[in-house]
């Protein structure tokens, strides 16, 4: 009987397998999921007590490679269930169902300051999950795994439409959920790292909210005239949503991240045109003198102290819609905790603090992205400088997961008037 | 500045554009997963309905050959305004009772369709798209626009599965890197190259080849042996772990390979494990009687320990992958190009249960006999 090696090819004898090798089976469910959905990774048919490494590999659009790995020991039934079992080491430890995604890091030898961001949201992120024998920490590329599966992670649910928008001088992308609608609408303002970041809007549309990702830094008009956009640009974007036949014009939210939150707040408070139903911000605000640490720029101190003069700030005491602030307590880029505190005080004085919800996360950094996106403490900003964003990997990843769930519930409660927050439909997140 | 009444004014002026009942926010329908394999279960949930509201949950699919198929169940929302198809009872429609997957297996051609249609996916590389929607009321639910809908993808090919055209032989479905156990998939007398089961088996870790053995122009058994050798010798296939799956007419060459072929290196009796799946209401082949006969033959030969049988009461001839719609009869083109309506048999619910149960057991059988077994020492 021909001796065979489960993981080997004919002509490839990478392992010196002079012993019968038990064959493991590997499954990931779902194999096609949204970026914010949990999956279950199961290794079966291993020998009891078998030591193995589960590895995740991703080659992103810019050609860089990312990986994560964790060490497990099969139980008495020869099984490893990543959602229930303890990782003994690797890029994460402990019981972490999604650790193989959020602990992804550039492979050794990569250039510094990389950040994992998907530009083309119409195709899935393809992650290869593999099982290797033993507890390994390097050299995965040179080995043949015992088993591997390809997993697709999507930003767009089936039926979501991606529509580039250029009317009225706007540079934006609209994502419309499947179905007839009408849907609640959302204006999504990314940060200074822009210009047009689509993945969050795509994901929100996958949750039933028609979302417009707006380029307000380098739209066509700015490129042609050299002039930055004014308030009218945002109001045009808002009106576009209101007038869209598939969008409910009285149920529109705004979501701002980093620099985008400054514009979100300003428009929500002051605009006569934009009657925003609710606001979500992950950090905010206004500007001096740059600090460095290990050649990494820290910008938070540029914005401190928070001005006491109200004319330098958005008067949030005048806000009439619910506002959720997502605050990272280790934000090294913007002074998020200080700003949030100041805003809360302003709203308490004005008597509208009942509209305010603050989510504050210790040891989370500036870049609170959709869940399971790898944390980067530093990265190259606009290919020019190395920026320190802050945050510790585990706490930051937990913050991303928790914040996203709460953001979706907040949006659903306020845009759907749902008194039952749909915990069951979000329980898979 | 703002006034609260502006919101409600805007809301009502918007409403007259829509025909659906929208004095409040629309319901939300969600399906998990939205992208799944065709043999995976899903959960369908409707929320944000008024409590105690009668609604219809409906599925709609536009097939590759241009026909529309639908299924629907009648439900009533609970006190929270929720309908959970996995847990609640359908009181009417194309299925009744608690049926998580009823929206798929009870699909039938929409009213006004031709008679004798059969739902089969032709292009394996794209998913089957199913629209799941919720409508107000029960009878007459079609009169209004859906209250909400969601699109679901059902795939025959898992991520990473490759479809390879094997010239003059058939189609091979592989999952890299391998090597993997192999399967030769022999479809039935309907002819042509039927791919979906092979694609699904590959999604479960088997390098599977679909073979068109009827229009090859060679003696069938010789051709099938050639195909078997091809799989066995493929660099991504484990040579001593190759099985054969046969449906309908295809079970004949499958049995031949197991019993009489020298290629499979067995003597004239069957010496490899054999699983027989029979629908007891099969109106096309005498499946049950044949299985009984095989059983007796093997008992007399002393090798019936190799035989496993799955017999399903009230199931018809076409035991397909799970959740595929059942049809008692359909149009069939005979070898002399004539169309006939063939009675396959089976009742929808028992046949659908049989498809679900048998698929699980087929996969388990293949995994047990084609994947390696545990070794006590490492």
JSON list of N, CA and C in Angstrom, two decimals, chain A residues 307-367:
[
{"chain": "A", "resi": 307, "resn": "UNK", "atom": "N", "xyz": [-9.81, 74.62, 24.25]},
{"chain": "A", "resi": 307, "resn": "UNK", "atom": "CA", "xyz": [-10.07, 76.04, 24.48]},
{"chain": "A", "resi": 307, "resn": "UNK", "atom": "C", "xyz": [-11.24, 76.25, 25.42]},
{"chain": "A", "resi": 308, "resn": "UNK", "atom": "N", "xyz": [-11.14, 77.25, 26.21]},
{"chain": "A", "resi": 308, "resn": "UNK", "atom": "CA", "xyz": [-12.29, 77.60, 27.06]},
{"chain": "A", "resi": 308, "resn": "UNK", "atom": "C", "xyz": [-13.19, 78.59, 26.33]},
{"chain": "A", "resi": 309, "resn": "UNK", "atom": "N", "xyz": [-12.61, 79.32, 25.40]},
{"chain": "A", "resi": 309, "resn": "UNK", "atom": "CA", "xyz": [-13.40, 80.29, 24.65]},
{"chain": "A", "resi": 309, "resn": "UNK", "atom": "C", "xyz": [-14.36, 79.55, 23.73]},
{"chain": "A", "resi": 310, "resn": "UNK", "atom": "N", "xyz": [-15.66, 79.73, 23.93]},
{"chain": "A", "resi": 310, "resn": "UNK", "atom": "CA", "xyz": [-16.62, 78.97, 23.13]},
{"chain": "A", "resi": 310, "resn": "UNK", "atom": "C", "xyz": [-16.55, 79.28, 21.64]},
{"chain": "A", "resi": 311, "resn": "UNK", "atom": "N", "xyz": [-16.04, 80.43, 21.27]},
{"chain": "A", "resi": 311, "resn": "UNK", "atom": "CA", "xyz": [-16.00, 80.75, 19.85]},
{"chain": "A", "resi": 311, "resn": "UNK", "atom": "C", "xyz": [-15.00, 79.86, 19.10]},
{"chain": "A", "resi": 312, "resn": "UNK", "atom": "N", "xyz": [-14.14, 79.15, 19.83]},
{"chain": "A", "resi": 312, "resn": "UNK", "atom": "CA", "xyz": [-13.20, 78.23, 19.18]},
{"chain": "A", "resi": 312, "resn": "UNK", "atom": "C", "xyz": [-13.76, 76.81, 19.09]},
{"chain": "A", "resi": 313, "resn": "UNK", "atom": "N", "xyz": [-14.97, 76.64, 19.56]},
{"chain": "A", "resi": 313, "resn": "UNK", "atom": "CA", "xyz": [-15.50, 75.28, 19.62]},
{"chain": "A", "resi": 313, "resn": "UNK", "atom": "C", "xyz": [-16.89, 75.24, 18.99]},
{"chain": "A", "resi": 314, "resn": "UNK", "atom": "N", "xyz": [-17.29, 74.06, 18.61]},
{"chain": "A", "resi": 314, "resn": "UNK", "atom": "CA", "xyz": [-18.67, 73.84, 18.17]},
{"chain": "A", "resi": 314, "resn": "UNK", "atom": "C", "xyz": [-19.55, 73.86, 19.42]},
{"chain": "A", "resi": 315, "resn": "UNK", "atom": "N", "xyz": [-20.61, 74.63, 19.37]},
{"chain": "A", "resi": 315, "resn": "UNK", "atom": "CA", "xyz": [-21.45, 74.76, 20.55]},
{"chain": "A", "resi": 315, "resn": "UNK", "atom": "C", "xyz": [-22.42, 73.58, 20.64]},
{"chain": "A", "resi": 316, "resn": "UNK", "atom": "N", "xyz": [-21.95, 72.52, 21.24]},
{"chain": "A", "resi": 316, "resn": "UNK", "atom": "CA", "xyz": [-22.78, 71.31, 21.30]},
{"chain": "A", "resi": 316, "resn": "UNK", "atom": "C", "xyz": [-23.99, 71.48, 22.21]},
{"chain": "A", "resi": 317, "resn": "UNK", "atom": "N", "xyz": [-24.02, 72.59, 22.95]},
{"chain": "A", "resi": 317, "resn": "UNK", "atom": "CA", "xyz": [-25.20, 72.86, 23.75]},
{"chain": "A", "resi": 317, "resn": "UNK", "atom": "C", "xyz": [-26.42, 73.12, 22.89]},
{"chain": "A", "resi": 318, "resn": "UNK", "atom": "N", "xyz": [-26.19, 73.39, 21.62]},
{"chain": "A", "resi": 318, "resn": "UNK", "atom": "CA", "xyz": [-27.31, 73.67, 20.72]},
{"chain": "A", "resi": 318, "resn": "UNK", "atom": "C", "xyz": [-27.75, 72.43, 19.95]},
{"chain": "A", "resi": 319, "resn": "UNK", "atom": "N", "xyz": [-27.13, 71.31, 20.21]},
{"chain": "A", "resi": 319, "resn": "UNK", "atom": "CA", "xyz": [-27.46, 70.09, 19.47]},
{"chain": "A", "resi": 319, "resn": "UNK", "atom": "C", "xyz": [-28.86, 69.61, 19.84]},
{"chain": "A", "resi": 320, "resn": "UNK", "atom": "N", "xyz": [-29.62, 69.16, 18.84]},
{"chain": "A", "resi": 320, "resn": "UNK", "atom": "CA", "xyz": [-30.99, 68.71, 19.10]},
{"chain": "A", "resi": 320, "resn": "UNK", "atom": "C", "xyz": [-31.19, 67.23, 18.78]},
{"chain": "A", "resi": 321, "resn": "UNK", "atom": "N", "xyz": [-30.15, 66.57, 18.32]},
{"chain": "A", "resi": 321, "resn": "UNK", "atom": "CA", "xyz": [-30.34, 65.16, 17.96]},
{"chain": "A", "resi": 321, "resn": "UNK", "atom": "C", "xyz": [-29.45, 64.30, 18.86]},
{"chain": "A", "resi": 322, "resn": "UNK", "atom": "N", "xyz": [-29.76, 63.02, 19.00]},
{"chain": "A", "resi": 322, "resn": "UNK", "atom": "CA", "xyz": [-28.92, 62.14, 19.81]},
{"chain": "A", "resi": 322, "resn": "UNK", "atom": "C", "xyz": [-27.51, 62.09, 19.23]},
{"chain": "A", "resi": 323, "resn": "UNK", "atom": "N", "xyz": [-26.56, 62.03, 20.14]},
{"chain": "A", "resi": 323, "resn": "UNK", "atom": "CA", "xyz": [-25.15, 62.01, 19.75]},
{"chain": "A", "resi": 323, "resn": "UNK", "atom": "C", "xyz": [-24.43, 60.91, 20.50]},
{"chain": "A", "resi": 324, "resn": "UNK", "atom": "N", "xyz": [-23.71, 60.10, 19.77]},
{"chain": "A", "resi": 324, "resn": "UNK", "atom": "CA", "xyz": [-22.88, 59.08, 20.42]},
{"chain": "A", "resi": 324, "resn": "UNK", "atom": "C", "xyz": [-21.42, 59.40, 20.15]},
{"chain": "A", "resi": 325, "resn": "UNK", "atom": "N", "xyz": [-20.62, 59.46, 21.20]},
{"chain": "A", "resi": 325, "resn": "UNK", "atom": "CA", "xyz": [-19.18, 59.69, 21.05]},
{"chain": "A", "resi": 325, "resn": "UNK", "atom": "C", "xyz": [-18.44, 58.40, 21.36]},
{"chain": "A", "resi": 326, "resn": "UNK", "atom": "N", "xyz": [-17.54, 57.99, 20.48]},
{"chain": "A", "resi": 326, "resn": "UNK", "atom": "CA", "xyz": [-16.70, 56.82, 20.74]},
{"chain": "A", "resi": 326, "resn": "UNK", "atom": "C", "xyz": [-15.31, 57.34, 21.04]},
{"chain": "A", "resi": 327, "resn": "UNK", "atom": "N", "xyz": [-14.87, 57.12, 22.25]},
{"chain": "A", "resi": 327, "resn": "UNK", "atom": "CA", "xyz": [-13.65, 57.76, 22.74]},
{"chain": "A", "resi": 327, "resn": "UNK", "atom": "C", "xyz": [-12.59, 56.71, 23.06]},
{"chain": "A", "resi": 328, "resn": "UNK", "atom": "N", "xyz": [-11.40, 56.92, 22.55]},
{"chain": "A", "resi": 328, "resn": "UNK", "atom": "CA", "xyz": [-10.29, 56.01, 22.87]},
{"chain": "A", "resi": 328, "resn": "UNK", "atom": "C", "xyz": [-9.39, 56.67, 23.89]},
{"chain": "A", "resi": 329, "resn": "UNK", "atom": "N", "xyz": [-9.21, 56.04, 24.98]},
{"chain": "A", "resi": 329, "resn": "UNK", "atom": "CA", "xyz": [-8.47, 56.70, 26.07]},
{"chain": "A", "resi": 329, "resn": "UNK", "atom": "C", "xyz": [-6.96, 56.72, 25.85]},
{"chain": "A", "resi": 330, "resn": "UNK", "atom": "N", "xyz": [-6.46, 55.91, 24.91]},
{"chain": "A", "resi": 330, "resn": "UNK", "atom": "CA", "xyz": [-5.03, 55.98, 24.59]},
{"chain": "A", "resi": 330, "resn": "UNK", "atom": "C", "xyz": [-4.83, 56.59, 23.21]},
{"chain": "A", "resi": 331, "resn": "UNK", "atom": "N", "xyz": [-5.74, 57.46, 22.81]},
{"chain": "A", "resi": 331, "resn": "UNK", "atom": "CA", "xyz": [-5.63, 58.11, 21.51]},
{"chain": "A", "resi": 331, "resn": "UNK", "atom": "C", "xyz": [-4.44, 59.07, 21.54]},
{"chain": "A", "resi": 332, "resn": "UNK", "atom": "N", "xyz": [-3.41, 58.78, 20.74]},
{"chain": "A", "resi": 332, "resn": "UNK", "atom": "CA", "xyz": [-2.22, 59.62, 20.70]},
{"chain": "A", "resi": 332, "resn": "UNK", "atom": "C", "xyz": [-2.27, 60.62, 19.55]},
{"chain": "A", "resi": 333, "resn": "UNK", "atom": "N", "xyz": [-3.37, 60.58, 18.83]},
{"chain": "A", "resi": 333, "resn": "UNK", "atom": "CA", "xyz": [-3.47, 61.45, 17.66]},
{"chain": "A", "resi": 333, "resn": "UNK", "atom": "C", "xyz": [-4.33, 62.68, 17.95]},
{"chain": "A", "resi": 334, "resn": "UNK", "atom": "N", "xyz": [-5.45, 62.45, 18.61]},
{"chain": "A", "resi": 334, "resn": "UNK", "atom": "CA", "xyz": [-6.34, 63.56, 19.00]},
{"chain": "A", "resi": 334, "resn": "UNK", "atom": "C", "xyz": [-6.64, 63.42, 20.50]},
{"chain": "A", "resi": 335, "resn": "UNK", "atom": "N", "xyz": [-6.89, 64.52, 21.19]},
{"chain": "A", "resi": 335, "resn": "UNK", "atom": "CA", "xyz": [-7.17, 64.42, 22.63]},
{"chain": "A", "resi": 335, "resn": "UNK", "atom": "C", "xyz": [-8.63, 64.03, 22.87]},
{"chain": "A", "resi": 336, "resn": "UNK", "atom": "N", "xyz": [-8.94, 62.78, 22.53]},
{"chain": "A", "resi": 336, "resn": "UNK", "atom": "CA", "xyz": [-10.33, 62.36, 22.56]},
{"chain": "A", "resi": 336, "resn": "UNK", "atom": "C", "xyz": [-10.97, 62.43, 23.95]},
{"chain": "A", "resi": 337, "resn": "UNK", "atom": "N", "xyz": [-10.32, 61.88, 25.00]},
{"chain": "A", "resi": 337, "resn": "UNK", "atom": "CA", "xyz": [-10.99, 61.92, 26.31]},
{"chain": "A", "resi": 337, "resn": "UNK", "atom": "C", "xyz": [-11.23, 63.35, 26.79]},
{"chain": "A", "resi": 338, "resn": "UNK", "atom": "N", "xyz": [-10.27, 64.21, 26.55]},
{"chain": "A", "resi": 338, "resn": "UNK", "atom": "CA", "xyz": [-10.42, 65.59, 27.01]},
{"chain": "A", "resi": 338, "resn": "UNK", "atom": "C", "xyz": [-11.55, 66.29, 26.27]},
{"chain": "A", "resi": 339, "resn": "UNK", "atom": "N", "xyz": [-11.62, 66.05, 24.97]},
{"chain": "A", "resi": 339, "resn": "UNK", "atom": "CA", "xyz": [-12.69, 66.67, 24.18]},
{"chain": "A", "resi": 339, "resn": "UNK", "atom": "C", "xyz": [-14.05, 66.17, 24.63]},
{"chain": "A", "resi": 340, "resn": "UNK", "atom": "N", "xyz": [-14.13, 64.87, 24.84]},
{"chain": "A", "resi": 340, "resn": "UNK", "atom": "CA", "xyz": [-15.42, 64.29, 25.24]},
{"chain": "A", "resi": 340, "resn": "UNK", "atom": "C", "xyz": [-15.87, 64.88, 26.56]},
{"chain": "A", "resi": 341, "resn": "UNK", "atom": "N", "xyz": [-14.93, 65.03, 27.46]},
{"chain": "A", "resi": 341, "resn": "UNK", "atom": "CA", "xyz": [-15.26, 65.59, 28.79]},
{"chain": "A", "resi": 341, "resn": "UNK", "atom": "C", "xyz": [-15.77, 67.01, 28.62]},
{"chain": "A", "resi": 342, "resn": "UNK", "atom": "N", "xyz": [-15.11, 67.76, 27.80]},
{"chain": "A", "resi": 342, "resn": "UNK", "atom": "CA", "xyz": [-15.51, 69.15, 27.59]},
{"chain": "A", "resi": 342, "resn": "UNK", "atom": "C", "xyz": [-16.89, 69.23, 26.95]},
{"chain": "A", "resi": 343, "resn": "UNK", "atom": "N", "xyz": [-17.14, 68.36, 25.99]},
{"chain": "A", "resi": 343, "resn": "UNK", "atom": "CA", "xyz": [-18.44, 68.37, 25.32]},
{"chain": "A", "resi": 343, "resn": "UNK", "atom": "C", "xyz": [-19.54, 68.01, 26.30]},
{"chain": "A", "resi": 344, "resn": "UNK", "atom": "N", "xyz": [-19.25, 67.04, 27.14]},
{"chain": "A", "resi": 344, "resn": "UNK", "atom": "CA", "xyz": [-20.25, 66.61, 28.12]},
{"chain": "A", "resi": 344, "resn": "UNK", "atom": "C", "xyz": [-20.60, 67.77, 29.03]},
{"chain": "A", "resi": 345, "resn": "UNK", "atom": "N", "xyz": [-19.58, 68.48, 29.45]},
{"chain": "A", "resi": 345, "resn": "UNK", "atom": "CA", "xyz": [-19.83, 69.61, 30.36]},
{"chain": "A", "resi": 345, "resn": "UNK", "atom": "C", "xyz": [-20.64, 70.69, 29.67]},
{"chain": "A", "resi": 346, "resn": "UNK", "atom": "N", "xyz": [-20.31, 70.96, 28.42]},
{"chain": "A", "resi": 346, "resn": "UNK", "atom": "CA", "xyz": [-21.08, 71.96, 27.67]},
{"chain": "A", "resi": 346, "resn": "UNK", "atom": "C", "xyz": [-22.53, 71.56, 27.58]},
{"chain": "A", "resi": 347, "resn": "UNK", "atom": "N", "xyz": [-22.78, 70.29, 27.31]},
{"chain": "A", "resi": 347, "resn": "UNK", "atom": "CA", "xyz": [-24.15, 69.82, 27.14]},
{"chain": "A", "resi": 347, "resn": "UNK", "atom": "C", "xyz": [-24.89, 69.79, 28.48]},
{"chain": "A", "resi": 348, "resn": "UNK", "atom": "N", "xyz": [-24.18, 69.49, 29.52]},
{"chain": "A", "resi": 348, "resn": "UNK", "atom": "CA", "xyz": [-24.84, 69.52, 30.84]},
{"chain": "A", "resi": 348, "resn": "UNK", "atom": "C", "xyz": [-25.26, 70.94, 31.18]},
{"chain": "A", "resi": 349, "resn": "UNK", "atom": "N", "xyz": [-24.40, 71.88, 30.88]},
{"chain": "A", "resi": 349, "resn": "UNK", "atom": "CA", "xyz": [-24.74, 73.29, 31.17]},
{"chain": "A", "resi": 349, "resn": "UNK", "atom": "C", "xyz": [-25.93, 73.71, 30.33]},
{"chain": "A", "resi": 350, "resn": "UNK", "atom": "N", "xyz": [-25.98, 73.24, 29.11]},
{"chain": "A", "resi": 350, "resn": "UNK", "atom": "CA", "xyz": [-27.05, 73.66, 28.19]},
{"chain": "A", "resi": 350, "resn": "UNK", "atom": "C", "xyz": [-28.34, 72.88, 28.42]},
{"chain": "A", "resi": 351, "resn": "UNK", "atom": "N", "xyz": [-28.27, 71.78, 29.14]},
{"chain": "A", "resi": 351, "resn": "UNK", "atom": "CA", "xyz": [-29.48, 71.00, 29.43]},
{"chain": "A", "resi": 351, "resn": "UNK", "atom": "C", "xyz": [-29.84, 69.99, 28.34]},
{"chain": "A", "resi": 352, "resn": "UNK", "atom": "N", "xyz": [-28.91, 69.68, 27.45]},
{"chain": "A", "resi": 352, "resn": "UNK", "atom": "CA", "xyz": [-29.24, 68.67, 26.44]},
{"chain": "A", "resi": 352, "resn": "UNK", "atom": "C", "xyz": [-28.34, 67.44, 26.55]},
{"chain": "A", "resi": 353, "resn": "UNK", "atom": "N", "xyz": [-27.79, 67.22, 27.74]},
{"chain": "A", "resi": 353, "resn": "UNK", "atom": "CA", "xyz": [-26.87, 66.08, 27.87]},
{"chain": "A", "resi": 353, "resn": "UNK", "atom": "C", "xyz": [-27.60, 64.74, 27.81]},
{"chain": "A", "resi": 354, "resn": "UNK", "atom": "N", "xyz": [-28.95, 64.75, 27.90]},
{"chain": "A", "resi": 354, "resn": "UNK", "atom": "CA", "xyz": [-29.69, 63.50, 27.76]},
{"chain": "A", "resi": 354, "resn": "UNK", "atom": "C", "xyz": [-29.56, 62.94, 26.34]},
{"chain": "A", "resi": 355, "resn": "UNK", "atom": "N", "xyz": [-29.10, 63.79, 25.41]},
{"chain": "A", "resi": 355, "resn": "UNK", "atom": "CA", "xyz": [-28.90, 63.33, 24.04]},
{"chain": "A", "resi": 355, "resn": "UNK", "atom": "C", "xyz": [-27.56, 62.61, 23.85]},
{"chain": "A", "resi": 356, "resn": "UNK", "atom": "N", "xyz": [-26.71, 62.72, 24.88]},
{"chain": "A", "resi": 356, "resn": "UNK", "atom": "CA", "xyz": [-25.33, 62.28, 24.71]},
{"chain": "A", "resi": 356, "resn": "UNK", "atom": "C", "xyz": [-25.11, 60.87, 25.25]},
{"chain": "A", "resi": 357, "resn": "UNK", "atom": "N", "xyz": [-24.45, 60.04, 24.46]},
{"chain": "A", "resi": 357, "resn": "UNK", "atom": "CA", "xyz": [-23.96, 58.73, 24.91]},
{"chain": "A", "resi": 357, "resn": "UNK", "atom": "C", "xyz": [-22.47, 58.70, 24.65]},
{"chain": "A", "resi": 358, "resn": "UNK", "atom": "N", "xyz": [-21.69, 58.38, 25.65]},
{"chain": "A", "resi": 358, "resn": "UNK", "atom": "CA", "xyz": [-20.24, 58.30, 25.46]},
{"chain": "A", "resi": 358, "resn": "UNK", "atom": "C", "xyz": [-19.79, 56.86, 25.66]},
{"chain": "A", "resi": 359, "resn": "UNK", "atom": "N", "xyz": [-19.09, 56.32, 24.68]},
{"chain": "A", "resi": 359, "resn": "UNK", "atom": "CA", "xyz": [-18.44, 55.00, 24.83]},
{"chain": "A", "resi": 359, "resn": "UNK", "atom": "C", "xyz": [-16.95, 55.28, 24.97]},
{"chain": "A", "resi": 360, "resn": "UNK", "atom": "N", "xyz": [-16.39, 54.91, 26.09]},
{"chain": "A", "resi": 360, "resn": "UNK", "atom": "CA", "xyz": [-14.99, 55.24, 26.36]},
{"chain": "A", "resi": 360, "resn": "UNK", "atom": "C", "xyz": [-14.19, 53.96, 26.59]},
{"chain": "A", "resi": 361, "resn": "UNK", "atom": "N", "xyz": [-13.11, 53.80, 25.87]},
{"chain": "A", "resi": 361, "resn": "UNK", "atom": "CA", "xyz": [-12.38, 52.53, 25.91]},
{"chain": "A", "resi": 361, "resn": "UNK", "atom": "C", "xyz": [-10.93, 52.72, 26.37]},
{"chain": "A", "resi": 362, "resn": "UNK", "atom": "N", "xyz": [-10.59, 52.17, 27.54]},
{"chain": "A", "resi": 362, "resn": "UNK", "atom": "CA", "xyz": [-9.21, 52.25, 28.00]},
{"chain": "A", "resi": 362, "resn": "UNK", "atom": "C", "xyz": [-8.28, 51.50, 27.05]},
{"chain": "A", "resi": 363, "resn": "UNK", "atom": "N", "xyz": [-7.10, 52.08, 26.81]},
{"chain": "A", "resi": 363, "resn": "UNK", "atom": "CA", "xyz": [-6.06, 51.44, 26.00]},
{"chain": "A", "resi": 363, "resn": "UNK", "atom": "C", "xyz": [-6.44, 51.22, 24.55]},
{"chain": "A", "resi": 364, "resn": "UNK", "atom": "N", "xyz": [-7.49, 51.90, 24.11]},
{"chain": "A", "resi": 364, "resn": "UNK", "atom": "CA", "xyz": [-7.79, 51.86, 22.68]},
{"chain": "A", "resi": 364, "resn": "UNK", "atom": "C", "xyz": [-7.14, 53.07, 22.03]},
{"chain": "A", "resi": 365, "resn": "UNK", "atom": "N", "xyz": [-6.74, 52.91, 20.77]},
{"chain": "A", "resi": 365, "resn": "UNK", "atom": "CA", "xyz": [-6.06, 53.99, 20.05]},
{"chain": "A", "resi": 365, "resn": "UNK", "atom": "C", "xyz": [-7.02, 54.76, 19.15]},
{"chain": "A", "resi": 366, "resn": "UNK", "atom": "N", "xyz": [-6.46, 55.60, 18.36]},
{"chain": "A", "resi": 366, "resn": "UNK", "atom": "CA", "xyz": [-7.24, 56.54, 17.55]},
{"chain": "A", "resi": 366, "resn": "UNK", "atom": "C", "xyz": [-8.10, 55.86, 16.49]},
{"chain": "A", "resi": 367, "resn": "UNK", "atom": "N", "xyz": [-7.54, 54.84, 15.86]},
{"chain": "A", "resi": 367, "resn": "UNK", "atom": "CA", "xyz": [-8.19, 54.27, 14.66]},
{"chain": "A", "resi": 367, "resn": "UNK", "atom": "C", "xyz": [-9.20, 53.19, 15.03]}
]
